Amino acid sequence: MPLSLKDQAAIVGIGETDYMRGTKRTAMDQMLEAAQKAIADAGLEPQDIDGIIPPPMYTIAEEVAANLGIDDVSFSTTMHMGGASPTAAIGAAALAVATGMARHVLIVLGWNGFSAIRPRPDAAPDRPWGIQTLMPMVQDFYLPYGAFMPVQMYSWLAMRYVKLYGVPPEAAGAVWVACNKHAQLNERALMKGKVVDMAAYLNARPLSDPMRRYDACLETDGACAVVISSAERARDLAKPPVYIMGVGQGRPNPGDDIAARKDLLHIGLTHGAPRAFAMAGIAPHDVDFLQIYDCFTYVVLLQMEALGLCARGEAQDFVKDGAIERTGRYPLNTHGGLLCEAHVWGMGHILEATRQLRGAAGATQLARAEVGLVTGWGDMGDGSIAILRR
Amino acid sequence: MSEIVPGLYPSSSDPLNRAFWEQCQDGVLRLQRCDACGLFRHIPRTTCPSCGSHAWNWTPVCGDGTVFSYTVIRENYMPPFQGLVPYVVAVVKLTEGAQLAAALLDVVPEQVTLDMPVKVVVRDVQGGKIPFFIPA
């Protein structure tokens, strides 16, 4: 009988910096703060960490270990899935702690997504990005036609989706409105105090049809970290364990070029979600909340369908009537998401799910939070998922 | 150059990708065609994803296709695209089966539809010639 990862590992610590639009701090500096906080949150010392999953492009395990004073790193890997990387890293960390390759794995990610991506006169210099597989494809085949921003590339997915299934803008708007409402309860959220309702969403300036301004997420500076331990060790640590029931990842085909896909709506999560639910032994409709990667509203709709919450083309009905707001059956992104809290590659979704399942989410706490899911979306539609329980 | 079109010749560091653009310079769109199974493919790949063959040739396509998807780009801060909005960038499905991204010319953005027939035109842009599509 094959080994199962189900419930063999848990999230035991979380940490984050302030989320900002404009900072003089380097990404590395912020990552180390988040890492230190996550380790302390678990009731651990840095020396207890023996596994490190750094983000692609920004740092390496050796540098993280040197800064934190960790002298023995028995496990390290990096997920190269853009924004799907953090949630995919949960699976890799769970594998490592469940098999004994590591006792406590630190996942850390931070960036200056506001200050360093676009040239800004007042930005502090930060190190250049490293190599990744996505950029050459974009530069060589999409940029020649002026389509190189994610909002432009993803609009090919969104436009075909909208036209094939008659998806009204109000469906994507419902995703925005839910995240915006939820952010009003979150002190950390950059959109707290900035209410943008459906009428304002619909009237916002168009970016790349069918996407409008509020279909796109925030650009922010900040860092987050998570510590993962084996279920056995987790029970002796400072905070209630959040058990990892199921994990999965997947990639579209081809994963490095959107234009060549025979089915633009077949995304990474289409492959990854059934694997995660099979591991967890539950159905999509068994979860109490959804933390879905929301770099853009339309990719949330695609992911809802890939998760099996509704059939293809039916997310427009699924999101109706407040069903994805905190008073509905499937609260979405109770912290506000990338759309309205901050964009730290979906690490915020993992932290919020952990807080919800600990019963420690404060103002955003849901009445019922036994089981929840987190998804990641990255690069050209890579997908990852983690199903978590208290 | 008779008109300003939303295009820019790429300066690729990848030899295979660079070859694709170089072979368009005589005004003909060619894609990789597998010598073994005949599959047309794009973007350029080292091996055939269908049969695994490493043998291929740049082979002219008829240039006819349909709009598989598209977006109307209404905001872009990068020159030369900055002053050209709105413009349409489509995913075109060629008769040969391969699909590629390219801007549509001579269209009214609001009149573009899925499955609209289009045909290739190769036009001058800054740095060289690249393929575009116009209504068929």
Coordinates of C-alpha atoms in Angstrom, one line a residue:
Chain A
M1 CA 0.0 0.0 0.0
P2 CA 1.4 3.4 -0.9
L3 CA 2.2 5.8 1.8
S4 CA -0.3 8.7 2.3
L5 CA 0.7 12.2 3.3
K6 CA -2.7 12.8 4.7
D7 CA -2.5 14.4 8.1
Q8 CA 1.2 13.6 8.4
A9 CA 2.3 17.3 8.6
A10 CA 1.0 20.5 10.0
I11 CA 1.5 24.3 9.7
V12 CA 2.8 25.3 13.1
G13 CA 4.1 28.8 12.7
I14 CA 3.3 31.9 10.6
G15 CA 4.8 35.3 10.3
E16 CA 4.5 38.4 8.2
T17 CA 5.8 41.9 7.8
D18 CA 3.7 45.0 7.3
Y19 CA 2.4 45.2 3.8
M20 CA 3.4 48.4 2.1
R21 CA 3.3 50.4 -1.1
G22 CA 6.7 51.9 -1.0
T23 CA 9.7 50.8 1.2
K24 CA 13.4 51.2 1.5
R25 CA 13.8 47.7 2.9
T26 CA 15.2 45.0 0.7
A27 CA 13.1 41.9 0.0
M28 CA 15.7 39.9 1.9
D29 CA 15.4 42.0 5.0
Q30 CA 11.6 41.6 4.9
M31 CA 11.9 37.8 4.4
L32 CA 14.1 37.4 7.4
E33 CA 11.7 39.4 9.6
A34 CA 8.8 37.2 8.5
A35 CA 10.9 34.0 9.0
Q36 CA 11.9 35.0 12.5
K37 CA 8.4 35.7 13.4
A38 CA 7.1 32.4 12.0
I39 CA 9.7 30.5 13.9
A40 CA 8.9 32.3 17.1
D41 CA 5.2 31.8 16.5
A42 CA 5.8 28.1 16.5
G43 CA 7.7 28.3 19.7
L44 CA 10.8 27.2 18.0
E45 CA 14.4 28.6 17.7
P46 CA 16.0 29.2 14.4
Q47 CA 18.4 26.4 15.0
D48 CA 15.4 24.0 15.1
I49 CA 14.7 24.7 11.4
D50 CA 16.5 22.1 9.2
G51 CA 14.5 22.5 6.0
I52 CA 14.2 25.7 4.0
I53 CA 12.1 26.4 0.9
P54 CA 13.1 29.8 -0.4
P55 CA 11.2 31.5 -3.2
P56 CA 12.4 31.3 -6.8
M57 CA 14.6 34.2 -7.9
Y58 CA 15.0 36.2 -4.7
T59 CA 17.3 34.2 -2.4
I60 CA 18.7 30.7 -1.7
A61 CA 18.5 28.4 1.3
E62 CA 22.1 28.9 2.1
E63 CA 21.7 32.7 2.4
V64 CA 18.5 32.3 4.6
A65 CA 20.3 29.8 6.8
A66 CA 23.4 32.0 7.1
N67 CA 21.3 35.0 8.2
L68 CA 19.2 33.0 10.6
G69 CA 22.2 31.2 12.1
I70 CA 21.0 27.8 11.1
D71 CA 24.0 25.5 10.9
D72 CA 22.5 22.3 9.5
V73 CA 20.1 22.3 6.6
S74 CA 19.1 18.8 5.7
F75 CA 16.5 19.6 3.1
S76 CA 15.9 22.4 0.6
T77 CA 14.0 22.8 -2.6
T78 CA 12.4 25.6 -4.5
M79 CA 9.1 25.5 -6.4
H80 CA 9.3 27.2 -9.7
M81 CA 5.6 27.9 -10.2
G82 CA 5.4 31.7 -9.9
G83 CA 2.5 32.5 -7.6
A84 CA 1.6 28.9 -7.3
S85 CA 5.0 28.3 -5.6
P86 CA 4.0 28.9 -1.9
T87 CA 1.1 26.5 -1.8
A88 CA 3.0 23.9 -3.8
A89 CA 5.8 24.3 -1.2
I90 CA 3.4 23.2 1.5
G91 CA 3.3 19.8 -0.2
A92 CA 7.1 19.6 -0.5
A93 CA 7.5 20.6 3.1
A94 CA 4.9 18.0 4.1
L95 CA 6.8 15.3 2.2
A96 CA 10.1 16.3 3.9
V97 CA 8.7 16.3 7.5
A98 CA 6.6 13.2 7.0
T99 CA 9.5 11.1 5.7
G100 CA 12.0 12.5 8.3
M101 CA 14.2 14.3 5.8
A102 CA 13.5 17.4 8.0
R103 CA 12.0 18.1 11.3
H104 CA 10.8 21.7 10.7
V105 CA 10.6 23.3 7.3
L106 CA 10.6 27.1 6.8
I107 CA 8.8 28.4 3.7
V108 CA 9.6 32.1 3.1
L109 CA 8.8 34.5 0.4
G110 CA 9.1 38.3 0.1
W111 CA 9.4 40.9 -2.6
N112 CA 9.1 44.5 -3.4
G113 CA 6.3 44.0 -5.8
F114 CA 5.5 47.7 -5.7
S115 CA 8.9 49.4 -5.3
A116 CA 11.1 47.2 -7.4
I117 CA 9.1 45.9 -10.4
R118 CA 8.3 49.2 -12.1
P119 CA 11.0 51.8 -12.1
R120 CA 10.1 54.4 -9.5
P121 CA 12.2 57.5 -8.8
D122 CA 12.2 57.0 -5.0
A123 CA 12.7 53.2 -5.0
A124 CA 15.6 51.7 -3.1
P125 CA 17.9 49.6 -5.2
D126 CA 17.3 45.9 -4.8
R127 CA 19.0 42.9 -6.4
P128 CA 18.0 41.9 -9.9
W129 CA 15.7 38.9 -10.4
G130 CA 17.3 35.6 -11.2
I131 CA 16.6 33.4 -14.2
Q132 CA 13.2 31.9 -14.7
T133 CA 11.6 30.0 -17.5
L134 CA 8.6 32.3 -18.1
M135 CA 10.3 35.4 -19.2
P136 CA 12.0 34.2 -22.4
M137 CA 8.6 32.9 -23.8
V138 CA 6.9 36.2 -23.0
Q139 CA 9.7 38.3 -24.4
D140 CA 10.2 36.2 -27.5
F141 CA 6.5 35.6 -28.5
Y142 CA 4.1 37.9 -26.7
L143 CA 6.0 41.1 -26.2
P144 CA 6.5 41.5 -29.9
Y145 CA 2.8 42.3 -30.0
G146 CA 2.6 44.4 -26.9
A147 CA 1.1 41.6 -24.8
F148 CA 3.5 40.9 -22.0
M149 CA 1.7 41.8 -18.7
P150 CA -0.2 39.1 -16.9
V151 CA -3.4 41.0 -17.3
Q152 CA -2.9 40.9 -21.1
M153 CA -1.9 37.2 -21.3
Y154 CA -4.6 36.0 -18.9
S155 CA -7.2 38.0 -20.8
W156 CA -6.9 35.4 -23.6
L157 CA -8.1 32.8 -21.1
A158 CA -10.8 35.2 -19.8
M159 CA -12.1 36.3 -23.2
R160 CA -12.6 32.8 -24.5
Y161 CA -14.2 31.9 -21.2
V162 CA -16.5 34.9 -21.3
K163 CA -17.5 34.4 -24.9
L164 CA -18.1 30.6 -24.7
Y165 CA -20.2 30.7 -21.6
G166 CA -21.8 34.1 -21.7
V167 CA -20.1 35.1 -18.4
P168 CA -21.3 38.6 -17.4
P169 CA -18.8 41.1 -15.9
E170 CA -20.8 40.9 -12.7
A171 CA -19.5 37.4 -12.1
A172 CA -15.9 38.6 -11.9
G173 CA -17.3 41.6 -10.0
A174 CA -18.7 39.3 -7.3
V175 CA -15.2 38.1 -6.7
W176 CA -13.9 41.6 -6.3
V177 CA -16.8 42.7 -4.1
A178 CA -16.3 39.7 -1.8
C179 CA -12.6 40.4 -1.4
N180 CA -13.2 44.1 -0.9
K181 CA -15.8 43.6 1.7
H182 CA -13.7 41.1 3.6
A183 CA -10.7 43.5 3.5
Q184 CA -12.8 46.0 5.5
L185 CA -12.4 43.7 8.5
N186 CA -8.7 43.2 8.1
E187 CA -6.3 45.8 9.7
R188 CA -3.5 44.6 7.5
A189 CA -5.4 45.0 4.3
L190 CA -4.3 47.8 2.0
M191 CA -7.8 48.3 0.8
K192 CA -9.3 48.6 4.3
G193 CA -11.2 51.8 4.3
K194 CA -11.5 51.8 0.5
V195 CA -14.9 50.4 -0.3
V196 CA -15.4 49.7 -4.1
D197 CA -18.8 48.4 -4.8
M198 CA -20.2 46.6 -7.9
A199 CA -21.2 49.9 -9.6
A200 CA -17.7 51.3 -9.1
Y201 CA -16.2 48.0 -10.3
L202 CA -18.2 48.1 -13.5
N203 CA -17.4 51.7 -14.1
A204 CA -13.6 51.3 -13.6
R205 CA -11.3 51.9 -16.5
P206 CA -10.6 49.0 -18.9
L207 CA -7.1 47.5 -19.0
S208 CA -7.3 44.6 -21.4
D209 CA -10.7 43.3 -22.4
P210 CA -12.5 41.7 -20.5
M211 CA -10.4 42.9 -17.6
R212 CA -11.0 46.2 -15.8
R213 CA -9.0 47.9 -13.1
Y214 CA -10.5 46.0 -10.3
D215 CA -10.1 42.6 -11.9
A216 CA -6.4 43.1 -11.1
C217 CA -4.8 42.6 -7.7
L218 CA -2.6 45.0 -5.7
E219 CA 1.1 45.5 -6.2
T220 CA 2.7 45.4 -2.8
D221 CA 5.9 45.1 -0.8
G222 CA 6.0 42.6 2.0
A223 CA 7.0 39.1 3.1
C224 CA 5.5 36.1 4.8
A225 CA 6.7 32.8 6.2
V226 CA 5.3 29.5 7.3
V227 CA 6.8 26.7 9.4
I228 CA 5.7 23.1 8.8
S229 CA 6.4 20.2 11.1
S230 CA 5.4 16.6 11.3
A231 CA 2.0 16.0 12.9
E232 CA 3.7 14.3 15.8
R233 CA 6.1 17.1 16.6
A234 CA 3.4 19.7 15.9
R235 CA 1.4 18.6 18.9
D236 CA 4.1 19.7 21.2
L237 CA 4.5 23.1 19.8
A238 CA 3.1 26.5 20.9
K239 CA 0.1 26.8 18.6
P240 CA -2.8 24.5 17.6
P241 CA -1.6 22.5 14.6
V242 CA -3.3 23.0 11.3
Y243 CA -3.1 19.7 9.6
I244 CA -2.4 19.2 5.9
M245 CA -5.0 16.8 4.6
G246 CA -4.2 16.9 1.0
V247 CA -1.9 18.6 -1.5
G248 CA -1.6 18.7 -5.2
Q249 CA -0.1 20.6 -8.1
G250 CA -0.5 20.7 -11.8
R251 CA 0.4 22.5 -15.0
P252 CA -1.5 23.3 -18.2
N253 CA -0.3 21.8 -21.4
P254 CA 1.9 23.4 -22.5
G255 CA 2.7 25.1 -19.3
D256 CA 5.1 27.7 -20.9
D257 CA 2.9 29.0 -23.7
I258 CA -0.7 30.0 -23.4
A259 CA -1.3 30.4 -27.2
A260 CA -0.6 26.8 -28.1
R261 CA -3.2 25.3 -25.7
K262 CA -6.0 23.4 -27.4
D263 CA -8.2 24.1 -24.3
L264 CA -7.5 27.4 -22.8
L265 CA -9.7 26.7 -19.8
H266 CA -7.7 23.5 -18.8
I267 CA -5.5 25.0 -16.1
G268 CA -3.0 23.6 -13.7
L269 CA -5.5 23.2 -10.9
T270 CA -7.7 21.0 -13.3
H271 CA -5.0 18.4 -12.7
G272 CA -4.0 19.3 -9.2
A273 CA -7.3 19.6 -7.4
P274 CA -8.6 16.0 -7.9
R275 CA -5.3 14.7 -6.6
A276 CA -5.5 16.8 -3.4
F277 CA -9.2 15.9 -2.8
A278 CA -8.4 12.2 -3.3
M279 CA -5.5 12.4 -0.7
A280 CA -7.7 14.3 1.7
G281 CA -10.6 11.9 1.3
I282 CA -13.1 14.7 1.1
A283 CA -15.2 16.4 -1.7
P284 CA -14.9 20.0 -2.8
H285 CA -18.2 20.8 -1.2
D286 CA -16.9 19.7 2.2
V287 CA -14.8 22.8 2.8
D288 CA -15.8 25.6 5.0
F289 CA -13.9 28.4 3.2
L290 CA -12.0 29.1 0.0
Q291 CA -8.6 30.9 -0.1
I292 CA -8.3 31.1 -3.9
Y293 CA -5.3 32.8 -5.5
D294 CA -6.8 36.0 -6.9
C295 CA -4.2 37.8 -9.0
F296 CA -7.1 38.4 -11.3
T297 CA -10.8 37.9 -10.6
Y298 CA -11.3 35.8 -13.7
V299 CA -8.7 33.3 -12.8
V300 CA -10.7 32.8 -9.5
L301 CA -13.7 31.8 -11.6
L302 CA -11.6 29.4 -13.6
Q303 CA -10.2 27.9 -10.4
M304 CA -13.7 27.4 -8.8
E305 CA -14.6 25.3 -11.8
A306 CA -11.3 23.4 -11.7
L307 CA -11.8 22.7 -8.0
G308 CA -15.1 21.0 -8.9
L309 CA -17.2 23.4 -6.9
C310 CA -19.3 23.9 -10.0
A311 CA -19.3 22.7 -13.6
R312 CA -17.4 24.5 -16.4
G313 CA -19.1 27.8 -17.3
E314 CA -21.1 27.8 -14.1
A315 CA -19.0 29.8 -11.7
Q316 CA -21.1 32.8 -12.7
D317 CA -24.0 31.1 -10.8
F318 CA -21.7 29.8 -8.0
V319 CA -20.7 33.3 -7.0
K320 CA -24.2 34.8 -7.1
D321 CA -26.2 36.1 -4.1
G322 CA -23.3 36.5 -1.7
A323 CA -22.4 32.8 -1.7
I324 CA -18.7 33.7 -1.6
E325 CA -19.1 36.4 1.0
R326 CA -18.4 35.6 4.7
T327 CA -22.1 35.2 5.4
G328 CA -22.5 32.8 2.5
R329 CA -21.8 29.0 2.2
Y330 CA -18.3 29.4 0.6
P331 CA -16.5 32.5 2.1
L332 CA -13.8 33.5 -0.3
N333 CA -10.5 35.1 0.7
T334 CA -11.6 36.2 4.1
H335 CA -8.6 38.5 4.5
G336 CA -9.2 40.3 1.2
G337 CA -6.9 38.3 -1.0
L338 CA -4.3 39.6 -3.4
L339 CA -7.1 41.9 -4.7
C340 CA -7.5 43.8 -1.4
E341 CA -5.1 42.7 1.3
A342 CA -1.7 42.5 -0.3
H343 CA 0.1 40.5 -3.0
V344 CA 2.8 38.3 -1.5
W345 CA 2.4 35.5 -4.0
G346 CA -0.5 33.9 -2.1
M347 CA 1.4 33.5 1.2
G348 CA -1.3 35.7 2.7
H349 CA -3.9 33.0 1.8
I350 CA -1.9 30.4 3.6
L351 CA -1.6 32.6 6.7
E352 CA -5.3 33.5 6.7
A353 CA -6.3 29.8 6.3
T354 CA -4.0 29.0 9.3
R355 CA -5.5 31.8 11.4
Q356 CA -9.1 30.7 10.5
L357 CA -8.4 27.0 11.4
R358 CA -6.7 28.0 14.7
G359 CA -9.7 30.1 15.5
A360 CA -7.4 33.1 15.8
A361 CA -8.4 35.2 12.8
G362 CA -9.8 38.0 14.9
A363 CA -12.3 40.2 13.1
T364 CA -12.3 38.0 10.0
Q365 CA -12.9 34.8 12.0
L366 CA -15.6 32.6 10.5
A367 CA -18.2 30.9 12.7
R368 CA -17.4 27.6 11.0
A369 CA -13.8 26.9 10.1
E370 CA -13.0 23.2 10.4
V371 CA -11.7 22.5 6.9
G372 CA -10.5 25.0 4.3
L373 CA -8.6 25.1 1.1
V374 CA -5.8 27.3 -0.3
T375 CA -4.9 27.5 -4.0
G376 CA -2.0 28.9 -5.9
W377 CA -1.9 30.2 -9.5
G378 CA 1.3 31.1 -11.2
D379 CA 3.2 31.9 -14.3
M380 CA 1.0 30.9 -17.2
G381 CA -1.6 29.0 -15.2
D382 CA 0.4 26.5 -13.0
G383 CA -1.8 25.5 -10.1
S384 CA -1.3 24.2 -6.6
I385 CA -3.7 23.4 -3.7
A386 CA -3.5 22.5 -0.1
I387 CA -6.5 21.2 1.9
L388 CA -6.1 22.1 5.6
R389 CA -8.0 21.2 8.8
R390 CA -7.9 22.2 12.4
Chain B
M1 CA 7.0 51.6 -43.2
S2 CA 3.6 52.7 -44.4
E3 CA 1.7 52.6 -41.1
I4 CA 2.5 52.3 -37.4
V5 CA 1.5 48.8 -36.3
P6 CA 1.6 47.3 -32.7
G7 CA 4.7 45.3 -33.1
L8 CA 8.3 45.1 -32.2
Y9 CA 11.0 42.8 -33.5
P10 CA 12.2 40.7 -30.5
S11 CA 15.9 40.5 -29.6
S12 CA 15.9 36.9 -28.4
S13 CA 18.8 35.2 -26.7
D14 CA 17.4 31.8 -27.5
P15 CA 18.8 30.4 -30.8
L16 CA 15.7 28.5 -31.8
N17 CA 13.3 31.3 -31.0
R18 CA 15.6 33.7 -32.9
A19 CA 15.5 31.5 -35.9
F20 CA 11.7 31.6 -36.0
W21 CA 11.7 35.4 -36.4
E22 CA 14.7 35.4 -38.8
Q23 CA 13.0 33.1 -41.2
C24 CA 10.0 35.5 -41.4
Q25 CA 12.2 38.2 -43.0
D26 CA 11.3 37.2 -46.6
G27 CA 7.6 37.9 -45.8
V28 CA 6.6 34.2 -45.4
L29 CA 5.3 32.7 -42.2
R30 CA 6.9 29.3 -41.6
L31 CA 6.5 27.0 -38.6
Q32 CA 8.4 24.0 -37.5
R33 CA 7.0 20.9 -39.1
C34 CA 8.0 17.5 -37.8
D35 CA 9.8 15.4 -40.5
A36 CA 8.6 12.2 -39.0
C37 CA 4.8 12.8 -38.3
G38 CA 4.1 16.0 -40.2
L39 CA 2.9 17.9 -37.1
F40 CA 3.1 21.7 -37.3
R41 CA 4.1 23.2 -34.0
H42 CA 4.7 26.6 -32.3
I43 CA 6.3 27.9 -30.2
P44 CA 9.5 26.4 -31.4
R45 CA 10.5 23.2 -29.7
T46 CA 13.5 20.9 -29.8
T47 CA 11.5 17.7 -30.2
C48 CA 8.1 16.9 -31.6
P49 CA 5.6 16.7 -28.7
S50 CA 3.6 14.1 -30.6
C51 CA 6.2 11.6 -31.8
G52 CA 9.5 12.6 -30.2
S53 CA 11.4 13.2 -33.4
H54 CA 14.2 15.6 -33.4
A55 CA 14.0 16.2 -37.1
W56 CA 12.0 19.2 -38.4
N57 CA 12.0 21.9 -41.0
W58 CA 10.7 25.4 -41.2
T59 CA 7.7 24.9 -43.4
P60 CA 5.5 27.6 -45.0
V61 CA 1.9 27.6 -43.7
C62 CA -1.0 28.7 -45.9
G63 CA -1.6 31.6 -43.5
D64 CA -5.3 31.1 -43.0
G65 CA -6.8 30.7 -39.6
T66 CA -9.4 31.7 -37.1
V67 CA -9.5 33.7 -33.9
F68 CA -9.2 31.2 -31.0
S69 CA -9.2 34.0 -28.4
Y70 CA -8.2 37.6 -28.1
T71 CA -7.9 40.6 -25.9
V72 CA -8.3 44.3 -26.6
I73 CA -5.4 46.1 -24.9
R74 CA -6.5 49.5 -23.8
E75 CA -3.7 50.5 -21.5
N76 CA 0.0 50.0 -22.1
Y77 CA 2.9 52.1 -20.9
M78 CA 5.6 50.6 -23.0
P79 CA 6.7 52.2 -26.3
P80 CA 5.9 51.7 -29.1
F81 CA 2.6 50.3 -27.9
Q82 CA 1.8 53.2 -25.6
G83 CA 0.3 55.4 -28.3
L84 CA -1.3 52.5 -30.2
V85 CA -4.1 51.5 -27.8
P86 CA -6.6 50.1 -28.2
Y87 CA -5.2 47.2 -30.3
V88 CA -6.1 43.6 -30.5
V89 CA -3.8 40.7 -29.7
A90 CA -5.3 37.3 -30.7
V91 CA -4.5 33.7 -30.3
V92 CA -4.9 32.5 -33.9
K93 CA -5.6 28.8 -34.8
L94 CA -4.0 28.1 -38.2
T95 CA -5.5 25.7 -40.7
E96 CA -2.5 23.5 -40.1
G97 CA -3.6 23.2 -36.4
A98 CA -0.8 25.1 -34.7
Q99 CA -1.8 28.2 -32.7
L100 CA 0.1 31.4 -32.2
A101 CA -0.2 34.8 -30.6
A102 CA -0.3 37.8 -32.9
A103 CA -1.8 41.2 -33.2
L104 CA -4.8 41.7 -35.5
L105 CA -4.6 44.6 -38.0
D106 CA -7.4 46.4 -39.9
V107 CA -10.0 45.5 -37.3
V108 CA -12.5 47.4 -35.1
P109 CA -11.8 46.0 -31.6
E110 CA -15.5 45.7 -30.8
Q111 CA -16.2 43.7 -34.0
V112 CA -13.7 40.9 -33.3
T113 CA -15.3 37.6 -32.5
L114 CA -14.2 34.1 -31.6
D115 CA -13.8 31.9 -34.7
M116 CA -13.5 35.0 -37.0
P117 CA -11.5 34.0 -40.2
V118 CA -8.2 35.7 -40.5
K119 CA -5.1 35.5 -42.8
V120 CA -1.5 36.3 -42.2
V121 CA 0.3 39.5 -43.4
V122 CA 4.0 40.1 -42.6
R123 CA 4.7 43.7 -41.9
D124 CA 7.6 45.9 -41.1
V125 CA 8.1 46.9 -37.4
Q126 CA 11.0 48.4 -35.5
G127 CA 13.9 46.0 -36.0
G128 CA 12.5 43.7 -38.7
K129 CA 9.4 42.0 -40.1
I130 CA 6.9 40.1 -38.0
P131 CA 3.6 38.3 -38.9
F132 CA 0.2 39.8 -38.1
F133 CA -3.3 38.8 -39.1
I134 CA -6.1 40.7 -40.8
P135 CA -9.7 39.7 -41.5
A136 CA -9.9 37.1 -44.3

